[in-house]
PDB file of C-alpha atoms and ligand atoms in Angstrom:
ATOM      1  CA  MET M   1      73.584 100.085 118.444  1.00 95.00           C
ATOM      2  CA  ARG M   2      73.827  99.385 114.445  1.00 97.00           C
ATOM      3  CA  PHE M   3      74.866  96.098 113.127  1.00 98.00           C
ATOM      4  CA  THR M   4      75.753  94.676 109.246  1.00 98.00           C
ATOM      5  CA  ASP M   5      75.549  91.252 108.703  1.00 98.00           C
ATOM      6  CA  SER M   6      78.322  90.735 106.424  1.00 98.00           C
ATOM      7  CA  HIS M   7      77.072  87.205 104.958  1.00 98.00           C
ATOM      8  CA  CYS M   8      74.257  85.656 104.698  1.00 98.00           C
ATOM      9  CA  HIS M   9      72.882  83.907 102.241  1.00 98.00           C
ATOM     10  CA  LEU M  10      69.301  85.372 101.897  1.00 97.00           C
ATOM     11  CA  ASP M  11      68.451  84.210  98.687  1.00 97.00           C
ATOM     12  CA  PHE M  12      68.488  80.355  99.480  1.00 96.00           C
ATOM     13  CA  ASP M  13      65.363  79.116  99.770  1.00 95.00           C
ATOM     14  CA  GLU M  14      65.388  78.278 103.283  1.00 94.00           C
ATOM     15  CA  PHE M  15      63.838  82.200 103.284  1.00 96.00           C
ATOM     16  CA  SER M  16      61.812  82.609 100.364  1.00 93.00           C
ATOM     17  CA  ALA M  17      58.666  82.052 102.566  1.00 93.00           C
ATOM     18  CA  SER M  18      58.375  84.492 104.973  1.00 94.00           C
ATOM     19  CA  LEU M  19      61.883  87.086 103.462  1.00 94.00           C
ATOM     20  CA  THR M  20      59.357  90.481 104.353  1.00 93.00           C
ATOM     21  CA  GLU M  21      59.215  89.866 107.540  1.00 95.00           C
ATOM     22  CA  LEU M  22      62.667  88.181 108.559  1.00 96.00           C
ATOM     23  CA  LEU M  23      63.750  91.447 106.952  1.00 96.00           C
ATOM     24  CA  ILE M  24      62.056  94.332 108.639  1.00 95.00           C
ATOM     25  CA  ASN M  25      61.836  91.922 112.461  1.00 97.00           C
ATOM     26  CA  CYS M  26      66.196  92.439 111.456  1.00 97.00           C
ATOM     27  CA  ALA M  27      65.596  95.887 110.825  1.00 96.00           C
ATOM     28  CA  ALA M  28      63.855  96.919 113.985  1.00 96.00           C
ATOM     29  CA  SER M  29      66.560  95.201 116.064  1.00 97.00           C
ATOM     30  CA  GLY M  30      69.086  96.941 114.360  1.00 97.00           C
ATOM     31  CA  ILE M  31      71.018  95.175 111.293  1.00 97.00           C
ATOM     32  CA  GLN M  32      70.867  98.033 108.899  1.00 95.00           C
ATOM     33  CA  ARG M  33      72.821  95.822 106.161  1.00 97.00           C
ATOM     34  CA  ILE M  34      73.195  93.201 104.990  1.00 98.00           C
ATOM     35  CA  ILE M  35      75.357  91.231 102.194  1.00 98.00           C
ATOM     36  CA  VAL M  36      74.486  88.751 100.168  1.00 98.00           C
ATOM     37  CA  PRO M  37      77.314  86.797  98.818  1.00 98.00           C
ATOM     38  CA  ALA M  38      76.219  84.905  95.777  1.00 98.00           C
ATOM     39  CA  THR M  39      77.287  80.946  95.366  1.00 97.00           C
ATOM     40  CA  GLU M  40      76.910  80.154  91.946  1.00 98.00           C
ATOM     41  CA  PRO M  41      75.764  81.288  88.085  1.00 98.00           C
ATOM     42  CA  ASP M  42      72.249  80.115  88.996  1.00 96.00           C
ATOM     43  CA  ASN M  43      72.213  82.383  91.546  1.00 96.00           C
ATOM     44  CA  TRP M  44      73.760  85.913  90.432  1.00 98.00           C
ATOM     45  CA  LEU M  45      70.397  87.160  89.186  1.00 97.00           C
ATOM     46  CA  LYS M  46      68.543  86.055  92.094  1.00 97.00           C
ATOM     47  CA  VAL M  47      70.954  87.980  94.648  1.00 98.00           C
ATOM     48  CA  LEU M  48      70.737  90.975  92.362  1.00 98.00           C
ATOM     49  CA  GLY M  49      66.961  91.279  92.011  1.00 97.00           C
ATOM     50  CA  LEU M  50      66.015  90.490  95.869  1.00 96.00           C
ATOM     51  CA  CYS M  51      69.111  93.711  96.597  1.00 96.00           C
ATOM     52  CA  ALA M  52      67.379  95.760  93.674  1.00 95.00           C
ATOM     53  CA  GLN M  53      63.677  95.165  94.810  1.00 93.00           C
ATOM     54  CA  ASN M  54      64.820  95.166  98.456  1.00 92.00           C
ATOM     55  CA  ASN M  55      66.441  98.248  97.937  1.00 89.00           C
ATOM     56  CA  SER M  56      63.934  99.903  96.064  1.00 83.00           C
ATOM     57  CA  GLY M  57      62.589 102.697  98.582  1.00 66.00           C
ATOM     58  CA  GLN M  58      61.782 100.125 101.420  1.00 67.00           C
ATOM     59  CA  ALA M  59      62.366 101.387 104.875  1.00 74.00           C
ATOM     60  CA  GLN M  60      62.182  99.604 107.948  1.00 89.00           C
ATOM     61  CA  ARG M  61      63.864  97.047 105.953  1.00 94.00           C
ATOM     62  CA  PRO M  62      67.782  96.231 105.662  1.00 96.00           C
ATOM     63  CA  ARG M  63      70.101  97.894 102.880  1.00 96.00           C
ATOM     64  CA  LEU M  64      71.060  94.467 101.042  1.00 97.00           C
ATOM     65  CA  LEU M  65      74.394  95.065  99.047  1.00 97.00           C
ATOM     66  CA  PRO M  66      75.107  92.003  96.708  1.00 98.00           C
ATOM     67  CA  CYS M  67      78.238  90.314  95.486  1.00 98.00           C
ATOM     68  CA  LEU M  68      78.746  87.898  92.504  1.00 98.00           C
ATOM     69  CA  GLY M  69      81.225  84.973  93.087  1.00 98.00           C
ATOM     70  CA  ILE M  70      81.891  81.295  93.015  1.00 98.00           C
ATOM     71  CA  HIS M  71      82.017  79.038  95.935  1.00 98.00           C
ATOM     72  CA  PRO M  72      84.328  76.756  95.396  1.00 97.00           C
ATOM     73  CA  TRP M  73      81.680  73.750  96.717  1.00 97.00           C
ATOM     74  CA  PHE M  74      80.005  73.728  93.334  1.00 95.00           C
ATOM     75  CA  LEU M  75      82.537  74.194  90.801  1.00 95.00           C
ATOM     76  CA  SER M  76      81.501  70.485  89.457  1.00 93.00           C
ATOM     77  CA  GLU M  77      79.815  71.105  86.294  1.00 95.00           C
ATOM     78  CA  LEU M  78      81.818  74.500  85.873  1.00 96.00           C
ATOM     79  CA  SER M  79      84.389  75.435  83.506  1.00 96.00           C
ATOM     80  CA  GLN M  80      86.525  78.662  81.841  1.00 97.00           C
ATOM     81  CA  GLN M  81      82.730  79.210  80.169  1.00 98.00           C
ATOM     82  CA  HIS M  82      81.398  80.989  83.763  1.00 98.00           C
ATOM     83  CA  LEU M  83      84.662  82.658  84.530  1.00 98.00           C
ATOM     84  CA  GLU M  84      84.053  84.879  81.209  1.00 98.00           C
ATOM     85  CA  GLN M  85      81.013  85.059  82.320  1.00 98.00           C
ATOM     86  CA  LEU M  86      81.413  86.474  86.204  1.00 98.00           C
ATOM     87  CA  THR M  87      84.040  88.402  84.354  1.00 98.00           C
ATOM     88  CA  ALA M  88      80.900  89.900  81.904  1.00 98.00           C
ATOM     89  CA  PHE M  89      78.709  90.222  84.966  1.00 98.00           C
ATOM     90  CA  THR M  90      80.318  92.418  87.661  1.00 98.00           C
ATOM     91  CA  ARG M  91      80.989  94.174  84.400  1.00 98.00           C
ATOM     92  CA  GLN M  92      77.603  94.465  83.095  1.00 97.00           C
ATOM     93  CA  HIS M  93      76.393  95.573  87.349  1.00 97.00           C
ATOM     94  CA  SER M  94      80.286  96.749  88.675  1.00 95.00           C
ATOM     95  CA  ASN M  95      78.339  99.441  90.210  1.00 95.00           C
ATOM     96  CA  LYS M  96      76.035  97.739  92.667  1.00 95.00           C
ATOM     97  CA  LEU M  97      78.532  95.270  93.750  1.00 97.00           C
ATOM     98  CA  VAL M  98      80.354  95.648  97.109  1.00 98.00           C
ATOM     99  CA  ALA M  99      82.601  92.754  96.685  1.00 98.00           C
ATOM    100  CA  ILE M 100      83.349  88.810  94.764  1.00 98.00           C
ATOM    101  CA  GLY M 101      82.289  86.619  96.845  1.00 96.00           C
ATOM    102  CA  GLU M 102      81.854  83.792  98.171  1.00 97.00           C
ATOM    103  CA  THR M 103      85.313  82.217  96.535  1.00 98.00           C
ATOM    104  CA  GLY M 104      88.189  80.110  98.486  1.00 98.00           C
ATOM    105  CA  ILE M 105      89.346  77.246  98.877  1.00 98.00           C
ATOM    106  CA  ASP M 106      88.163  74.095 100.871  1.00 98.00           C
ATOM    107  CA  GLY M 107      91.199  71.066 101.544  1.00 97.00           C
ATOM    108  CA  VAL M 108      88.006  69.077 102.813  1.00 97.00           C
ATOM    109  CA  ILE M 109      86.417  68.971  98.752  1.00 97.00           C
ATOM    110  CA  ALA M 110      89.613  69.481  97.730  1.00 97.00           C
ATOM    111  CA  GLU M 111      90.406  66.558  99.198  1.00 97.00           C
ATOM    112  CA  LYS M 112      87.090  64.374  98.648  1.00 96.00           C
ATOM    113  CA  GLU M 113      86.850  65.347  94.648  1.00 96.00           C
ATOM    114  CA  ASP M 114      89.574  66.243  94.355  1.00 97.00           C
ATOM    115  CA  ASN M 115      89.477  69.469  92.921  1.00 97.00           C
ATOM    116  CA  LEU M 116      92.048  71.140  94.322  1.00 98.00           C
ATOM    117  CA  SER M 117      93.487  72.571  91.421  1.00 98.00           C
ATOM    118  CA  LYS M 118      90.497  73.408  89.707  1.00 98.00           C
ATOM    119  CA  GLN M 119      89.560  75.487  93.138  1.00 98.00           C
ATOM    120  CA  ILE M 120      93.254  76.841  93.050  1.00 98.00           C
ATOM    121  CA  ALA M 121      92.584  78.400  89.426  1.00 98.00           C
ATOM    122  CA  PHE M 122      88.491  79.763  90.300  1.00 98.00           C
ATOM    123  CA  PHE M 123      90.013  81.044  93.369  1.00 98.00           C
ATOM    124  CA  GLU M 124      93.053  82.789  91.355  1.00 98.00           C
ATOM    125  CA  TYR M 125      90.184  84.371  89.004  1.00 98.00           C
ATOM    126  CA  GLN M 126      88.571  85.603  91.020  1.00 98.00           C
ATOM    127  CA  LEU M 127      90.927  87.409  92.978  1.00 98.00           C
ATOM    128  CA  GLN M 128      92.961  88.977  90.196  1.00 98.00           C
ATOM    129  CA  LEU M 129      88.953  89.953  89.088  1.00 98.00           C
ATOM    130  CA  ALA M 130      88.233  91.355  92.177  1.00 98.00           C
ATOM    131  CA  GLY M 131      91.617  93.617  91.359  1.00 97.00           C
ATOM    132  CA  GLU M 132      90.466  94.713  87.913  1.00 97.00           C
ATOM    133  CA  TRP M 133      87.432  95.733  89.530  1.00 97.00           C
ATOM    134  CA  GLN M 134      89.400  97.383  92.610  1.00 97.00           C
ATOM    135  CA  LEU M 135      86.542  95.350  94.613  1.00 98.00           C
ATOM    136  CA  PRO M 136      87.199  92.874  97.713  1.00 98.00           C
ATOM    137  CA  VAL M 137      86.610  88.889  97.857  1.00 98.00           C
ATOM    138  CA  ILE M 138      85.269  87.198 100.292  1.00 98.00           C
ATOM    139  CA  VAL M 139      86.955  85.099 101.075  1.00 98.00           C
ATOM    140  CA  HIS M 140      85.977  80.998 102.217  1.00 98.00           C
ATOM    141  CA  HIS M 141      88.277  78.576 103.379  1.00 97.00           C
ATOM    142  CA  ARG M 142      88.027  74.947 105.744  1.00 96.00           C
ATOM    143  CA  LYS M 143      90.854  73.550 106.613  1.00 96.00           C
ATOM    144  CA  SER M 144      92.853  75.708 103.857  1.00 97.00           C
ATOM    145  CA  HIS M 145      95.535  78.406 105.121  1.00 97.00           C
ATOM    146  CA  HIS M 146      98.045  76.967 103.891  1.00 97.00           C
ATOM    147  CA  LYS M 147      96.441  77.159 100.901  1.00 98.00           C
ATOM    148  CA  ILE M 148      94.819  80.769 100.473  1.00 98.00           C
ATOM    149  CA  ILE M 149      97.469  82.629 102.906  1.00 98.00           C
ATOM    150  CA  PRO M 150      99.857  81.147 100.100  1.00 98.00           C
ATOM    151  CA  LEU M 151      98.114  82.701  97.294  1.00 98.00           C
ATOM    152  CA  LEU M 152      96.436  85.354  98.393  1.00 98.00           C
ATOM    153  CA  LYS M 153     100.413  86.962  98.454  1.00 98.00           C
ATOM    154  CA  GLN M 154     100.572  86.051  95.233  1.00 97.00           C
ATOM    155  CA  HIS M 155      97.712  88.108  94.100  1.00 96.00           C
ATOM    156  CA  LYS M 156      97.793  91.210  97.026  1.00 95.00           C
ATOM    157  CA  SER M 157      95.711  93.333  96.495  1.00 95.00           C
ATOM    158  CA  PRO M 158      95.030  97.072  97.945  1.00 96.00           C
ATOM    159  CA  TYR M 159      91.222  95.655  98.020  1.00 97.00           C
ATOM    160  CA  GLY M 160      91.537  93.217 100.783  1.00 97.00           C
ATOM    161  CA  GLY M 161      88.429  91.386 101.478  1.00 98.00           C
ATOM    162  CA  ILE M 162      86.953  89.170 104.354  1.00 98.00           C
ATOM    163  CA  ILE M 163      88.008  85.589 105.556  1.00 98.00           C
ATOM    164  CA  HIS M 164      84.299  84.437 106.054  1.00 97.00           C
ATOM    165  CA  ALA M 165      84.035  82.116 109.908  1.00 97.00           C
ATOM    166  CA  PHE M 166      87.460  83.012 110.410  1.00 97.00           C
ATOM    167  CA  SER M 167      88.110  80.189 112.563  1.00 96.00           C
ATOM    168  CA  GLY M 168      92.098  80.260 113.631  1.00 95.00           C
ATOM    169  CA  SER M 169      95.480  80.875 115.466  1.00 96.00           C
ATOM    170  CA  TYR M 170      96.971  84.625 116.314  1.00 97.00           C
ATOM    171  CA  GLN M 171      99.582  84.178 113.597  1.00 97.00           C
ATOM    172  CA  GLU M 172      96.885  82.434 111.356  1.00 97.00           C
ATOM    173  CA  ALA M 173      94.788  85.861 112.094  1.00 98.00           C
ATOM    174  CA  LYS M 174      98.211  88.645 112.200  1.00 98.00           C
ATOM    175  CA  THR M 175      98.717  86.816 108.664  1.00 98.00           C
ATOM    176  CA  TYR M 176      95.194  87.969 107.239  1.00 98.00           C
ATOM    177  CA  LEU M 177      95.472  91.084 108.495  1.00 98.00           C
ATOM    178  CA  ASP M 178      98.840  92.273 106.707  1.00 98.00           C
ATOM    179  CA  LEU M 179      97.074  91.368 104.204  1.00 98.00           C
ATOM    180  CA  GLY M 180      94.569  93.753 104.311  1.00 97.00           C
ATOM    181  CA  PHE M 181      91.819  91.963 104.816  1.00 98.00           C
ATOM    182  CA  LYS M 182      89.326  91.475 108.490  1.00 98.00           C
ATOM    183  CA  LEU M 183      88.099  87.873 109.682  1.00 98.00           C
ATOM    184  CA  GLY M 184      84.777  87.430 110.130  1.00 98.00           C
ATOM    185  CA  ILE M 185      83.341  87.104 113.023  1.00 97.00           C
ATOM    186  CA  GLY M 186      80.665  83.973 113.133  1.00 97.00           C
ATOM    187  CA  GLY M 187      78.705  81.529 115.164  1.00 95.00           C
ATOM    188  CA  THR M 188      82.061  79.569 115.972  1.00 95.00           C
ATOM    189  CA  ILE M 189      82.991  82.156 119.015  1.00 96.00           C
ATOM    190  CA  THR M 190      79.075  80.702 120.905  1.00 95.00           C
ATOM    191  CA  TYR M 191      80.904  77.222 120.800  1.00 95.00           C
ATOM    192  CA  ASP M 192      83.035  76.557 124.387  1.00 93.00           C
ATOM    193  CA  ARG M 193      85.154  74.067 122.547  1.00 94.00           C
ATOM    194  CA  ALA M 194      86.648  76.906 119.468  1.00 95.00           C
ATOM    195  CA  VAL M 195      89.396  77.338 122.074  1.00 96.00           C
ATOM    196  CA  LYS M 196      91.808  78.708 119.993  1.00 96.00           C
ATOM    197  CA  THR M 197      89.594  81.379 118.211  1.00 96.00           C
ATOM    198  CA  ILE M 198      88.538  82.875 120.688  1.00 97.00           C
ATOM    199  CA  ASN M 199      91.453  83.526 122.079  1.00 97.00           C
ATOM    200  CA  THR M 200      92.695  84.375 118.700  1.00 98.00           C
ATOM    201  CA  VAL M 201      89.646  86.118 118.624  1.00 98.00           C
ATOM    202  CA  LYS M 202      90.089  88.332 122.170  1.00 97.00           C
ATOM    203  CA  ARG M 203      93.574  89.224 121.255  1.00 97.00           C
ATOM    204  CA  LEU M 204      93.275  91.051 117.849  1.00 98.00           C
ATOM    205  CA  PRO M 205      92.719  94.449 117.703  1.00 98.00           C
ATOM    206  CA  LEU M 206      89.113  95.018 117.351  1.00 98.00           C
ATOM    207  CA  SER M 207      89.908  97.291 113.613  1.00 98.00           C
ATOM    208  CA  ALA M 208      90.294  93.150 112.015  1.00 98.00           C
ATOM    209  CA  LEU M 209      86.913  91.979 113.443  1.00 98.00           C
ATOM    210  CA  VAL M 210      83.261  92.515 110.967  1.00 98.00           C
ATOM    211  CA  LEU M 211      80.175  89.883 112.513  1.00 98.00           C
ATOM    212  CA  GLU M 212      78.666  87.433 109.908  1.00 98.00           C
ATOM    213  CA  THR M 213      75.565  84.779 110.493  1.00 98.00           C
ATOM    214  CA  ASP M 214      76.516  83.036 107.452  1.00 97.00           C
ATOM    215  CA  ALA M 215      72.694  82.385 107.017  1.00 96.00           C
ATOM    216  CA  PRO M 216      70.847  80.284 106.937  1.00 95.00           C
ATOM    217  CA  SER M 217      74.012  77.749 106.982  1.00 90.00           C
ATOM    218  CA  MET M 218      76.495  77.784 110.514  1.00 88.00           C
ATOM    219  CA  PRO M 219      73.793  77.777 113.649  1.00 88.00           C
ATOM    220  CA  LEU M 220      74.419  79.054 116.743  1.00 93.00           C
ATOM    221  CA  SER M 221      75.268  77.108 120.126  1.00 91.00           C
ATOM    222  CA  GLY M 222      72.424  77.065 121.391  1.00 90.00           C
ATOM    223  CA  PHE M 223      70.055  77.029 118.058  1.00 90.00           C
ATOM    224  CA  GLN M 224      71.850  73.214 116.561  1.00 89.00           C
ATOM    225  CA  GLY M 225      68.980  71.666 114.172  1.00 88.00           C
ATOM    226  CA  GLN M 226      67.522  74.543 113.244  1.00 87.00           C
ATOM    227  CA  SER M 227      68.207  76.951 110.297  1.00 88.00           C
ATOM    228  CA  ASN M 228      70.425  79.883 110.787  1.00 95.00           C
ATOM    229  CA  SER M 229      68.614  83.497 110.759  1.00 96.00           C
ATOM    230  CA  PRO M 230      70.188  86.978 110.327  1.00 98.00           C
ATOM    231  CA  LEU M 231      68.354  87.599 113.293  1.00 97.00           C
ATOM    232  CA  ARG M 232      70.590  85.929 115.565  1.00 97.00           C
ATOM    233  CA  LEU M 233      74.094  88.241 113.717  1.00 98.00           C
ATOM    234  CA  ILE M 234      72.508  90.400 117.179  1.00 98.00           C
ATOM    235  CA  ASN M 235      73.161  86.412 119.899  1.00 97.00           C
ATOM    236  CA  VAL M 236      77.364  86.643 117.937  1.00 97.00           C
ATOM    237  CA  PHE M 237      78.149  90.071 118.832  1.00 98.00           C
ATOM    238  CA  GLU M 238      76.356  89.659 122.763  1.00 97.00           C
ATOM    239  CA  CYS M 239      79.218  86.839 122.546  1.00 97.00           C
ATOM    240  CA  LEU M 240      81.608  89.033 121.326  1.00 98.00           C
ATOM    241  CA  THR M 241      81.351  90.816 124.060  1.00 98.00           C
ATOM    242  CA  ARG M 242      81.619  88.498 126.670  1.00 97.00           C
ATOM    243  CA  ILE M 243      85.010  87.429 125.302  1.00 97.00           C
ATOM    244  CA  ARG M 244      86.429  90.745 124.506  1.00 98.00           C
ATOM    245  CA  GLN M 245      87.179  93.411 127.662  1.00 97.00           C
ATOM    246  CA  GLU M 246      85.751  97.506 125.019  1.00 98.00           C
ATOM    247  CA  PRO M 247      82.287  98.716 126.268  1.00 98.00           C
ATOM    248  CA  ALA M 248      79.360  97.334 123.745  1.00 98.00           C
ATOM    249  CA  GLU M 249      78.855 100.169 122.599  1.00 98.00           C
ATOM    250  CA  VAL M 250      82.651 100.149 121.506  1.00 98.00           C
ATOM    251  CA  ILE M 251      82.731  97.521 119.908  1.00 98.00           C
ATOM    252  CA  ALA M 252      79.344  97.955 117.803  1.00 98.00           C
ATOM    253  CA  ARG M 253      79.931 101.285 116.866  1.00 98.00           C
ATOM    254  CA  GLN M 254      84.118  99.765 115.729  1.00 98.00           C
ATOM    255  CA  ILE M 255      83.198  96.310 114.004  1.00 98.00           C
ATOM    256  CA  GLU M 256      80.657  99.546 111.915  1.00 98.00           C
ATOM    257  CA  LYS M 257      83.562 101.138 110.639  1.00 98.00           C
ATOM    258  CA  ASN M 258      85.225  98.375 109.882  1.00 98.00           C
ATOM    259  CA  ILE M 259      82.438  96.765 107.953  1.00 98.00           C
ATOM    260  CA  ASN M 260      82.080 101.075 105.649  1.00 98.00           C
ATOM    261  CA  GLU M 261      86.104 100.488 105.451  1.00 97.00           C
ATOM    262  CA  VAL M 262      86.262  96.592 103.713  1.00 97.00           C
ATOM    263  CA  PHE M 263      83.499  97.351 101.048  1.00 96.00           C
ATOM    264  CA  ARG M 264      84.845 101.162 100.952  1.00 93.00           C
ATOM    265  CA  LEU M 265      80.817 102.362 102.614  1.00 92.00           C
ATOM    266  CA  PRO M 266      80.937 106.524 103.421  1.00 82.00           C
ATOM    267  CA  ASP M 267      80.392 106.801 107.710  1.00 79.00           C
TER     268      ASP M 267
HETATM  269 ZN1  LIG P 301      78.760  81.689 103.074  1.00 64.87          ZN
END
């Protein structure tokens, strides 16, 4: 079976000491591709460089696919000029990018930093940019489905994207599917207390789901206190096979198809 981690911050310092070894181990576990979202202007070049360097003729490593974007946690120092810079970077690197992200709205940060309107402005800009470049978007949410859904409806795009680290109700999930999005399934489902999300994941069509780790964030149940790793994608997958009725091979195959569909990659 082959897998894709649809969300991993490989550019973060946690990975720098032993990245090559980690990637070789990922490939040996069947992880054939890793999508690397960017979080702020300071790491765009690092994400692009890391992906380019790894992909240049390195067998036995996953293919790394870069995204560019501005995460809602990192807005305090940023202004309109950084959005324009994002447009310029996107134009310059459009042949390599697989998505815009990660972007989105974080309700907890909005309250703490009183910056909801800035978050909305940055999110809307990135939704429009993705549409112009015919790219999907990687969407961060936290206590914000009610803010994100109307904006996705308003900026409806045929290129859809991924609701990263999805947690929520069946109804919320259905709304995202109807808007052309797939749902990133990660460590959340490994926690027994995530009853609502687990029940949602059980009922959705397989065509709705992609796998992710969000490493180094979001450690799985049983691995708390450690930095998360893309290798844990296999544990997320195993957890998913216990939640779903279909045979593991069927789940794995469909989920890779879903990735190809979102990112327009060849089967
Ligand atoms: Zn992330």
